[in-house]
Coordinates of N, CA and C in Angstrom, one line a residue:
X1 N 55.1 -5.2 9.2 CA 54.6 -3.7 9.3 C 53.3 -3.7 8.2
X2 N 53.8 -4.5 7.0 CA 52.9 -4.2 6.0 C 51.6 -5.0 6.5
X3 N 51.9 -6.1 6.9 CA 50.6 -7.1 7.4 C 49.9 -6.3 8.5
X4 N 50.4 -5.7 9.1 CA 49.8 -4.8 10.4 C 49.0 -3.7 9.7
X5 N 49.4 -3.1 8.8 CA 48.9 -2.1 7.9 C 47.6 -2.4 7.2
X6 N 47.9 -3.5 6.6 CA 46.8 -4.3 5.8 C 45.6 -4.6 6.8
X7 N 45.9 -5.2 7.9 CA 45.0 -5.5 8.9 C 44.1 -4.4 9.2
X8 N 45.0 -3.2 9.6 CA 44.3 -1.9 10.1 C 43.0 -1.3 9.0
X9 N 43.9 -1.5 7.8 CA 43.1 -1.0 6.6 C 41.6 -1.9 6.3
X10 N 41.8 -3.2 6.7 CA 40.8 -4.0 6.7 C 39.8 -3.7 7.7
X11 N 40.3 -3.5 9.1 CA 39.4 -3.2 10.0 C 38.6 -2.1 9.7
X12 N 39.4 -0.9 9.2 CA 38.7 0.5 9.1 C 37.8 0.4 7.8
X13 N 37.8 -0.5 6.9 CA 36.9 -0.6 5.9 C 35.5 -1.2 6.5
X14 N 35.7 -2.4 7.4 CA 34.8 -3.0 7.9 C 34.0 -2.1 8.9
X15 N 34.7 -1.3 9.7 CA 33.9 -0.5 10.4 C 33.2 0.6 9.9
X16 N 33.8 1.4 8.8 CA 32.9 2.2 8.0 C 32.0 1.6 7.3
X17 N 32.0 0.5 6.7 CA 30.8 -0.3 6.1 C 29.9 -0.5 7.3
X18 N 30.3 -1.1 8.4 CA 29.2 -1.1 9.5 C 28.6 0.0 9.8
X19 N 29.4 1.3 9.9 CA 28.5 2.6 10.4 C 27.4 2.8 9.2
X20 N 28.0 2.9 7.7 CA 27.1 3.1 6.8 C 25.8 2.3 6.5
X21 N 25.9 1.0 7.0 CA 25.1 0.3 7.0 C 23.7 0.5 8.1
X22 N 24.5 1.1 9.4 CA 23.6 1.4 10.4 C 23.5 2.8 10.8
X23 N 23.4 3.4 9.5 CA 23.3 4.9 9.6 C 22.0 5.4 10.6
X24 N 22.1 6.4 11.3 CA 20.7 6.8 11.9 C 19.7 7.8 11.3
X25 N 20.1 8.0 10.2 CA 19.4 8.9 9.1 C 18.5 8.0 8.2
X26 N 17.3 8.1 8.2 CA 16.4 7.3 7.0 C 15.7 8.5 6.4
X27 N 15.2 8.1 5.2 CA 14.3 9.1 4.4 C 13.4 7.9 3.7
X28 N 12.0 8.4 3.8 CA 11.0 7.4 3.2 C 9.9 8.4 2.7
X29 N 9.0 7.3 2.3 CA 7.6 7.7 2.1 C 6.3 6.9 2.8
X30 N 5.2 7.6 2.8 CA 4.1 7.0 3.4 C 3.1 7.2 2.5
X31 N 2.0 6.5 2.3 CA 0.7 6.4 1.5 C -0.5 5.7 2.2
X32 N -1.4 5.9 2.3 CA -3.0 5.2 2.5 C -4.2 5.8 2.4
X33 N -5.0 5.4 3.3 CA -6.3 5.9 3.2 C -6.8 6.5 4.4
X34 N -7.8 7.5 4.3 CA -8.2 8.3 5.4 C -9.5 8.2 5.6
X35 N -10.2 8.0 6.9 CA -11.7 8.4 7.4 C -11.8 9.2 8.1
X36 N -12.7 10.2 7.6 CA -13.1 11.7 8.2 C -14.3 11.9 8.5
X37 N -15.1 12.6 9.2 CA -16.5 13.0 9.5 C -16.5 14.1 10.4
X38 N -17.7 14.7 10.5 CA -17.9 15.9 11.2 C -17.9 15.2 13.0
X39 N -17.9 16.6 13.7 CA -17.9 16.1 14.9 C -19.1 15.3 15.6
X40 N -18.5 14.3 16.4 CA -19.5 13.5 16.9 C -20.6 13.9 18.0
X41 N -20.3 15.1 18.4 CA -21.0 15.9 19.4 C -22.0 16.7 18.5
X42 N -22.1 16.9 17.2 CA -23.1 17.5 16.8 C -24.4 16.8 16.7
X43 N -25.5 17.8 16.8 CA -27.2 17.5 17.0 C -27.5 17.6 15.5
X44 N -27.9 16.7 14.4 CA -28.3 16.5 13.5 C -30.0 16.5 13.3
X45 N -30.4 17.2 12.4 CA -31.7 17.1 12.2 C -32.5 15.7 11.9
X46 N -33.7 15.6 12.1 CA -34.2 14.2 12.0 C -34.1 13.7 10.3
X47 N -33.7 12.4 10.2 CA -33.6 11.9 8.8 C -32.3 12.3 8.3
X48 N -31.2 13.1 9.0 CA -29.8 13.2 8.3 C -29.0 12.5 9.3
X49 N -28.0 12.2 8.8 CA -26.7 11.5 9.4 C -25.6 11.6 8.8
X50 N -24.4 11.8 9.7 CA -23.0 11.8 9.4 C -22.2 10.6 9.1
X51 N -21.8 10.4 8.2 CA -21.1 9.1 7.5 C -19.7 9.4 7.5
X52 N -18.8 8.3 7.4 CA -17.3 8.4 7.3 C -17.1 8.6 5.8
X53 N -15.9 9.6 5.5 CA -15.7 9.9 4.1 C -14.5 9.1 3.9
X54 N -14.3 8.7 3.0 CA -12.8 7.9 2.5 C -12.2 8.9 1.7
X55 N -10.9 9.2 2.1 CA -9.8 10.0 1.3 C -8.5 9.1 1.2
X56 N -7.5 10.1 1.3 CA -6.1 9.6 1.0 C -5.3 10.5 1.5
X57 N -3.9 10.0 1.8 CA -2.7 10.8 1.9 C -1.5 10.3 1.5
X58 N -0.4 11.3 1.4 CA 0.8 10.8 0.9 C 2.0 11.9 1.7
X59 N 3.0 11.4 2.4 CA 4.0 11.9 3.1 C 5.4 11.7 2.5
X60 N 6.2 12.5 2.7 CA 7.6 12.3 2.9 C 8.2 12.4 4.1
X61 N 9.1 11.3 4.7 CA 9.7 11.3 5.9 C 11.0 11.6 6.1
X62 N 11.6 12.3 7.0 CA 13.0 12.4 7.5 C 13.2 11.8 8.9
X63 N 13.8 10.7 9.0 CA 13.9 10.1 10.4 C 15.3 9.9 10.7
X64 N 15.5 10.2 12.1 CA 16.6 10.1 12.8 C 16.3 9.3 14.3
X65 N 17.3 8.0 13.9 CA 17.2 7.3 15.4 C 17.8 7.5 16.5
X66 N 17.1 8.2 17.3 CA 17.8 8.7 18.7 C 18.5 7.2 19.5
X67 N 17.9 6.1 19.2 CA 18.4 4.9 19.6 C 18.0 3.8 19.0
X68 N 18.2 2.5 19.3 CA 17.7 1.4 18.8 C 16.0 1.2 18.7
X69 N 15.7 2.0 19.8 CA 14.2 1.9 20.2 C 13.6 3.1 20.1
X70 N 14.0 4.2 19.4 CA 13.2 5.3 19.6 C 13.7 6.2 18.3
X71 N 13.1 6.9 17.8 CA 13.5 7.8 16.6 C 12.6 9.3 16.8
X72 N 13.1 10.1 15.9 CA 12.5 11.6 15.6 C 12.0 11.5 14.3
X73 N 10.9 12.1 14.1 CA 10.5 11.8 12.7 C 9.9 13.3 12.3
X74 N 10.4 13.7 11.1 CA 9.8 15.1 10.4 C 9.1 14.5 9.1
X75 N 7.9 15.1 8.9 CA 7.2 14.9 7.6 C 6.4 16.0 7.2
X76 N 6.4 15.9 5.7 CA 5.6 16.8 5.0 C 4.9 16.1 3.9
X77 N 3.7 16.7 3.8 CA 3.0 15.8 2.6 C 1.6 16.5 2.2
X78 N 0.8 15.6 1.4 CA -0.9 16.0 1.3 C -1.6 15.0 1.9
X79 N -2.7 15.7 2.4 CA -3.8 15.1 3.0 C -5.2 15.4 2.5
X80 N -5.9 14.3 2.0 CA -7.4 14.8 1.6 C -8.0 14.3 2.3
X81 N -9.0 15.2 3.2 CA -10.0 14.6 4.2 C -11.3 15.2 4.0
X82 N -12.4 15.3 4.8 CA -13.7 16.1 4.5 C -14.6 15.5 5.5
X83 N -15.9 15.3 4.8 CA -17.2 15.1 5.5 C -18.3 14.3 4.7
X84 N -18.9 13.6 5.0 CA -20.2 13.1 4.4 C -21.4 13.3 5.2
X85 N -22.5 14.2 4.5 CA -23.8 14.1 5.3 C -24.7 13.3 4.5
X86 N -25.7 12.6 5.0 CA -26.5 11.8 4.4 C -28.0 12.2 4.6
X87 N -28.9 12.3 3.5 CA -30.4 12.4 4.0 C -31.2 11.2 3.5
X88 N -31.2 10.5 4.6 CA -31.8 9.0 4.7 C -33.1 8.8 4.3
X89 N -33.9 10.2 4.1 CA -35.3 9.9 3.3 C -35.3 9.8 1.8
X90 N -34.1 10.1 1.1 CA -34.1 10.2 -0.2 C -33.7 9.0 -0.9
X91 N -34.3 8.6 -2.1 CA -33.9 7.5 -2.8 C -32.8 7.5 -3.7
X92 N -32.4 8.9 -4.2 CA -31.4 9.2 -5.1 C -30.7 10.4 -4.9
X93 N -29.3 10.4 -5.1 CA -28.7 11.6 -4.7 C -28.6 12.1 -3.0
X94 N -28.7 11.1 -2.4 CA -28.7 10.9 -1.0 C -27.9 11.8 -0.1
X95 N -26.7 11.9 -0.8 CA -25.4 12.6 0.3 C -24.9 13.6 -0.4
X96 N -24.1 14.4 0.6 CA -23.1 15.3 0.1 C -21.6 14.8 0.4
X97 N -21.1 14.5 -0.4 CA -19.4 13.8 0.0 C -18.5 15.0 -0.4
X98 N -17.9 15.7 0.5 CA -16.9 17.3 0.3 C -15.4 16.7 1.0
X99 N -14.7 16.8 -0.1 CA -13.3 16.8 0.2 C -12.5 18.0 0.4
X100 N -11.8 17.9 1.3 CA -10.9 19.2 1.8 C -9.3 18.9 1.8
X101 N -8.6 19.4 1.0 CA -7.3 19.2 0.6 C -6.3 20.0 1.6
X102 N -5.0 19.5 2.2 CA -4.5 20.2 3.2 C -2.8 19.9 2.8
X103 N -1.8 20.6 3.1 CA -0.5 20.4 3.2 C -0.3 20.4 4.8
X104 N 0.2 19.2 4.8 CA 0.4 18.6 6.2 C 1.8 18.8 6.7
X105 N 2.3 19.1 7.7 CA 3.8 19.0 8.2 C 3.6 18.7 9.7
X106 N 4.5 17.6 10.0 CA 4.8 17.2 11.3 C 6.0 16.7 11.9
X107 N 5.9 16.8 13.3 CA 7.3 16.4 14.0 C 6.7 15.6 15.3
X108 N 7.3 14.5 15.3 CA 7.0 13.3 16.4 C 7.9 12.6 16.6
X109 N 7.6 11.6 17.8 CA 8.6 10.6 18.2 C 8.0 9.2 17.9
X110 N 8.7 8.4 17.9 CA 8.4 6.6 17.6 C 9.3 6.0 18.8
X111 N 8.6 5.2 19.3 CA 9.2 4.2 20.4 C 8.8 2.6 19.9
X112 N 10.0 1.9 19.8 CA 9.9 0.6 19.2 C 10.0 -0.6 20.4
X113 N 9.3 -1.6 20.2 CA 9.9 -2.8 20.9 C 9.8 -4.0 20.0
X114 N 10.8 -4.6 19.9 CA 11.4 -5.5 19.0 C 11.1 -7.0 19.4
X115 N 10.8 -7.8 18.4 CA 10.4 -9.4 18.7 C 10.8 -10.1 17.5
X116 N 11.1 -11.1 17.7 CA 11.8 -12.1 16.6 C 13.2 -11.5 16.0
X117 N 13.7 -11.9 14.9 CA 14.9 -11.3 14.4 C 14.9 -10.0 14.1
X118 N 14.0 -9.6 13.4 CA 13.6 -8.2 13.0 C 12.6 -7.5 13.1
X119 N 11.5 -8.0 13.4 CA 10.3 -7.3 13.6 C 10.1 -6.5 15.0
X120 N 9.0 -5.5 14.7 CA 8.8 -4.7 15.8 C 7.5 -4.2 15.7
X121 N 6.8 -3.7 17.0 CA 5.8 -2.9 17.1 C 6.1 -1.6 17.7
X122 N 5.7 -0.4 17.3 CA 5.7 0.9 17.8 C 4.7 1.6 18.0
X123 N 5.0 2.7 18.7 CA 4.2 3.6 18.9 C 4.3 4.9 18.7
X124 N 3.6 5.9 18.2 CA 4.0 7.1 17.8 C 3.1 8.3 18.4
X125 N 3.6 9.4 18.8 CA 2.8 10.4 18.7 C 3.6 11.8 18.4
X126 N 2.9 12.9 18.1 CA 3.5 14.2 18.0 C 2.4 15.3 17.6
X127 N 2.8 16.4 16.7 CA 2.3 17.5 16.5 C 2.1 17.6 15.1
X128 N 1.2 18.3 14.5 CA 1.2 18.6 13.1 C 0.5 20.2 13.0
X129 N 0.8 20.4 11.6 CA 0.4 21.6 11.2 C -0.2 21.6 9.7
X130 N -1.6 21.7 9.7 CA -2.4 21.6 8.4 C -2.6 22.8 8.0
X131 N -2.4 23.2 6.5 CA -2.7 24.4 5.9 C -3.8 23.9 4.7
X132 N -5.0 24.6 4.8 CA -5.9 24.2 3.7 C -5.4 24.7 2.5
X133 N -5.7 23.7 1.4 CA -5.2 24.3 -0.1 C -6.4 24.8 -0.8
X134 N -7.5 24.0 -0.5 CA -8.5 24.1 -1.4 C -9.5 25.2 -0.8
X135 N -10.4 25.7 -1.6 CA -11.4 26.9 -1.3 C -11.8 27.0 -0.1
X136 N -12.1 28.0 0.4 CA -12.1 28.3 2.2 C -13.7 28.4 2.2
X137 N -14.6 28.8 1.2 CA -15.8 28.8 1.5 C -16.6 28.3 0.1
X138 N -17.5 27.2 0.5 CA -18.2 27.0 -0.9 C -19.5 26.5 -0.4
X139 N -20.3 26.5 -1.4 CA -22.0 25.9 -1.4 C -22.1 24.8 -2.0
X140 N -22.5 23.6 -1.5 CA -22.6 22.3 -2.1 C -24.0 21.7 -2.2
X141 N -24.4 21.3 -3.3 CA -25.8 20.8 -3.4 C -25.7 19.3 -3.5
X142 N -26.8 18.4 -3.1 CA -26.6 17.1 -3.2 C -27.2 16.8 -4.9
X143 N -28.0 17.7 -5.3 CA -28.3 17.7 -6.9 C -28.9 19.1 -7.0
X144 N -29.7 19.3 -8.2 CA -30.0 20.7 -8.7 C -31.6 20.6 -8.9
X145 N -32.3 19.4 -8.4 CA -33.8 19.4 -8.4 C -34.1 20.2 -7.2
X146 N -35.0 21.3 -7.3 CA -35.6 22.0 -6.3 C -36.4 21.3 -5.5
X147 N -37.1 20.1 -5.8 CA -38.0 19.5 -4.8 C -37.3 18.5 -4.0
X148 N -36.1 18.1 -4.2 CA -35.3 16.9 -3.4 C -34.0 17.4 -3.0
X149 N -33.6 18.7 -3.2 CA -32.2 19.0 -2.7 C -31.9 19.5 -1.4
X150 N -30.7 19.4 -0.8 CA -30.4 20.1 0.1 C -28.9 20.6 -0.1
X151 N -28.6 21.6 0.7 CA -26.9 22.0 0.5 C -26.2 22.2 1.9
X152 N -24.8 22.5 1.8 CA -24.1 22.6 2.8 C -23.4 24.1 2.3
X153 N -23.6 24.8 3.4 CA -22.7 25.9 3.2 C -21.5 26.2 4.2
X154 N -20.3 25.9 3.5 CA -19.0 25.9 4.3 C -18.4 27.1 4.5
X155 N -17.9 27.5 5.7 CA -17.2 28.9 5.9 C -15.9 28.5 7.0
X156 N -14.9 28.7 6.2 CA -13.6 28.3 6.8 C -13.5 29.3 8.0
X157 N -13.0 28.2 9.4 CA -13.0 29.0 10.6 C -11.5 29.4 10.7
X158 N -10.6 28.4 10.5 CA -9.1 28.6 10.3 C -8.6 28.2 9.0
X159 N -7.4 28.8 8.5 CA -6.9 28.0 7.4 C -5.5 27.4 8.0
X160 N -4.9 27.8 8.9 CA -3.6 27.0 9.3 C -4.0 26.6 11.0
X161 N -4.0 25.3 11.2 CA -4.1 25.0 12.4 C -3.5 23.7 13.1
X162 N -3.2 23.9 14.2 CA -2.3 22.7 14.9 C -3.3 21.5 15.1
X163 N -2.6 20.1 15.2 CA -3.4 19.0 15.5 C -2.2 18.2 16.4
X164 N -2.6 17.2 16.9 CA -1.9 16.3 17.5 C -2.5 14.8 17.0
X165 N -1.4 14.0 16.9 CA -1.6 12.6 16.4 C -1.0 11.5 17.2
X166 N -1.9 10.2 17.3 CA -1.4 9.3 17.9 C -1.5 7.9 17.1
X167 N -0.6 7.0 17.2 CA -0.7 6.0 16.5 C 0.4 4.5 16.8
X168 N -0.1 3.5 16.2 CA 0.6 2.3 16.3 C 1.0 1.7 14.9
X169 N 2.3 0.8 15.0 CA 2.6 0.3 13.6 C 3.0 -1.1 14.0
X170 N 3.1 -1.9 13.1 CA 3.7 -3.1 13.0 C 4.8 -3.1 11.5
X171 N 5.9 -3.6 12.1 CA 6.9 -3.4 10.9 C 8.3 -4.4 11.0
X172 N 9.1 -4.3 10.2 CA 10.4 -4.9 10.5 C 11.5 -4.0 9.7
X173 N 12.9 -4.8 10.0 CA 14.1 -4.2 9.1 C 14.6 -5.2 8.4
X174 N 15.0 -4.7 6.9 CA 15.5 -5.4 6.2 C 16.8 -5.9 6.4
X175 N 17.6 -6.7 5.7 CA 18.9 -6.8 5.9 C 20.0 -5.8 5.5
X176 N 19.5 -5.0 4.4 CA 20.1 -3.7 4.0 C 20.2 -2.7 5.0
X177 N 19.2 -2.8 6.4 CA 19.1 -1.8 7.1 C 17.9 -0.8 6.8
X178 N 17.2 -1.1 6.0 CA 16.0 -0.4 5.6 C 14.9 -0.6 6.6
X179 N 13.8 0.0 6.4 CA 12.6 -0.3 7.7 C 11.2 0.0 7.0
X180 N 10.3 -1.0 7.3 CA 9.1 -0.7 6.7 C 7.9 -0.9 7.8
X181 N 6.7 -0.1 7.5 CA 5.7 -0.2 8.7 C 4.4 -0.2 8.3
X182 N 3.3 -1.0 8.8 CA 2.0 -0.6 8.3 C 1.6 -0.2 9.8
X183 N 0.6 0.9 9.5 CA 0.3 1.7 10.8 C -0.9 2.3 10.7
X184 N -1.6 2.5 11.8 CA -2.9 3.2 12.0 C -2.5 4.4 13.0
X185 N -3.2 5.4 12.4 CA -2.6 6.7 13.2 C -4.0 7.8 13.2
X186 N -4.5 8.1 14.5 CA -5.6 9.0 14.7 C -4.9 10.5 14.8
X187 N -5.5 11.4 13.9 CA -5.2 12.9 14.1 C -6.3 13.5 14.6
X188 N -6.3 14.7 15.5 CA -7.2 15.5 16.0 C -6.8 16.8 16.0
X189 N -7.5 18.0 15.7 CA -7.3 19.3 15.9 C -7.5 19.7 17.0
X190 N -7.3 21.0 17.4 CA -7.6 21.5 18.7 C -8.4 22.5 18.4
X191 N -9.0 22.9 17.4 CA -10.2 23.8 17.2 C -10.9 23.3 15.9
X192 N -12.2 24.0 16.0 CA -13.0 23.5 14.6 C -12.5 24.4 13.3
X193 N -12.2 23.7 12.2 CA -11.6 24.1 11.1 C -12.7 24.7 10.1
X194 N -13.9 24.1 10.2 CA -14.9 24.6 9.3 C -16.0 24.7 9.9
X195 N -17.0 25.7 9.8 CA -18.3 25.9 10.1 C -19.0 25.5 9.2
X196 N -20.2 24.7 9.2 CA -21.1 24.1 8.4 C -22.5 24.4 8.8
X197 N -23.4 24.9 7.7 CA -24.9 25.0 7.8 C -25.6 24.1 6.9
X198 N -26.4 23.1 7.4 CA -27.1 22.4 6.4 C -28.5 22.9 6.1
X199 N -29.0 23.1 5.1 CA -29.8 23.9 4.6 C -30.8 22.8 3.7
X200 N -32.2 22.6 4.0 CA -33.1 21.8 3.5 C -34.4 22.3 3.7
X201 N -35.3 21.4 3.1 CA -37.0 21.6 2.9 C -37.2 22.5 2.1
X202 N -38.1 23.1 2.0 CA -38.8 23.9 1.1 C -38.3 25.3 1.0
X203 N -37.8 25.4 -0.2 CA -37.0 26.7 -0.5 C -35.8 27.0 0.3
X204 N -35.3 25.7 0.9 CA -34.1 25.4 1.6 C -34.5 26.4 3.0
X205 N -35.5 26.4 3.2 CA -35.9 27.5 4.6 C -35.4 26.8 6.0
X206 N -35.0 25.5 6.4 CA -34.8 25.0 7.4 C -33.2 24.7 7.3
X207 N -32.7 24.7 8.5 CA -31.1 24.7 8.6 C -30.7 24.2 10.0
X208 N -29.5 23.6 10.0 CA -29.0 23.1 11.2 C -27.4 23.1 11.1
X209 N -26.6 23.7 12.0 CA -25.2 23.7 12.1 C -24.6 22.6 12.3
X210 N -23.4 22.4 11.8 CA -22.5 21.3 12.1 C -21.0 22.0 12.2
X211 N -20.1 21.1 12.8 CA -18.4 21.5 13.2 C -17.9 20.4 12.4
X212 N -16.9 21.1 11.7 CA -15.9 19.9 11.2 C -14.5 20.4 11.8
X213 N -13.6 19.4 12.3 CA -12.4 19.6 12.8 C -11.3 19.1 12.5
X214 N -11.5 18.6 11.2 CA -10.6 17.8 10.4 C -10.0 16.5 11.0
X215 N -10.3 16.0 12.0 CA -9.9 14.8 12.6 C -10.1 13.7 11.5
X216 N -9.1 12.6 11.6 CA -9.3 11.7 10.7 C -8.4 10.5 11.2
X217 N -8.7 9.3 10.9 CA -8.2 8.1 11.0 C -7.6 7.6 9.7
X218 N -6.0 7.4 10.0 CA -5.3 6.9 8.6 C -4.7 5.6 8.9
X219 N -5.0 4.7 7.7 CA -4.4 3.5 7.6 C -3.3 3.5 6.5
X220 N -2.0 3.1 6.7 CA -1.0 3.3 5.6 C 0.2 2.4 5.8
X221 N 1.1 2.6 4.7 CA 2.2 2.0 4.8 C 3.4 3.1 4.5
X222 N 4.6 2.7 5.3 CA 5.7 3.5 5.1 C 6.8 2.7 5.0
X223 N 7.7 3.2 4.3 CA 9.3 2.4 4.0 C 10.2 3.5 3.9
X224 N 11.2 3.3 4.8 CA 12.4 4.2 5.0 C 13.5 3.5 4.3
X225 N 14.6 4.2 3.7 CA 15.8 3.8 3.1 C 16.5 4.3 4.0
X226 N 17.8 3.5 4.3 CA 18.7 3.8 5.4 C 19.9 5.0 4.5
X227 N 20.1 5.9 5.1 CA 21.3 6.6 4.4 C 22.6 6.2 4.1
X228 N 22.8 5.0 5.1 CA 24.1 4.5 5.0 C 24.1 3.7 3.8
X229 N 23.0 3.1 3.2 CA 23.0 2.3 2.0 C 23.4 3.3 0.6
X230 N 22.9 4.6 0.6 CA 23.4 5.6 -0.3 C 24.6 5.7 -0.4
X231 N 25.4 6.0 0.9 CA 26.7 6.2 1.1 C 27.5 5.1 0.6
X232 N 26.9 3.7 0.9 CA 27.6 2.6 0.3 C 27.8 2.2 -1.0
X233 N 26.6 2.8 -1.8 CA 26.5 2.7 -3.3 C 27.3 3.8 -4.0
X234 N 27.7 4.8 -3.2 CA 28.6 5.9 -3.8 C 30.0 5.4 -3.6
X235 N 30.3 4.6 -2.8 CA 31.7 4.3 -2.4 C 31.9 3.0 -3.4
X236 N 31.0 2.2 -3.9 CA 31.2 1.1 -4.8 C 31.2 1.8 -6.2
X237 N 30.5 3.1 -6.5 CA 30.6 3.8 -7.8 C 32.0 4.4 -7.9
X238 N 32.6 4.9 -7.1 CA 34.0 5.7 -7.2 C 34.8 4.5 -7.1
X239 N 34.7 3.3 -6.5 CA 36.0 2.2 -6.6 C 35.7 1.5 -8.0

């Protein structure tokens, strides 16, 4: 009887440890760089061009594995995107580089295809809501010299707006049940977030409009901690 009870307890302990290590809940963080610009459909005046602007992002993620091959992901974080407009005729102070800060929250799905012992390729898609944190309307000059300056007058169209995202990732699982990913993700909004007017020429008398939709390309790294590992650590602590 005692031997059977001991075997039962050992079996239950092993089951609990196995379940804890393979918990479906994960928490993690991601960080990386963003590339963003004004709309590709905009018509720019002669000698002006739109360039990719380099920014950054950081998110906290809560992940739930629906199955070994799929996950539900909730995220909240900070996004710095924006635009860069260049006057190609100038030798100095040629561009206006404008950053815009957002609080970004998202909900999406991830699908994984495994290869090797612990590696995988995944596809992700979902919805985001971005809330602008920086000033809604601004006037930005490339410099303060009247002879060579131009400016961008920025007016906020919407302060809170939805986006969709699509991405791919390469990653793997650690022996402890944690997960890491290197990802490339594209985000695009459903509406124009900023209306821009570029003013240039003598006394800033000439102008042309631009649209900024806050779309961006993100390259980043994510690391997830399995909740089961926290539970196992607590068990060891109390033991």
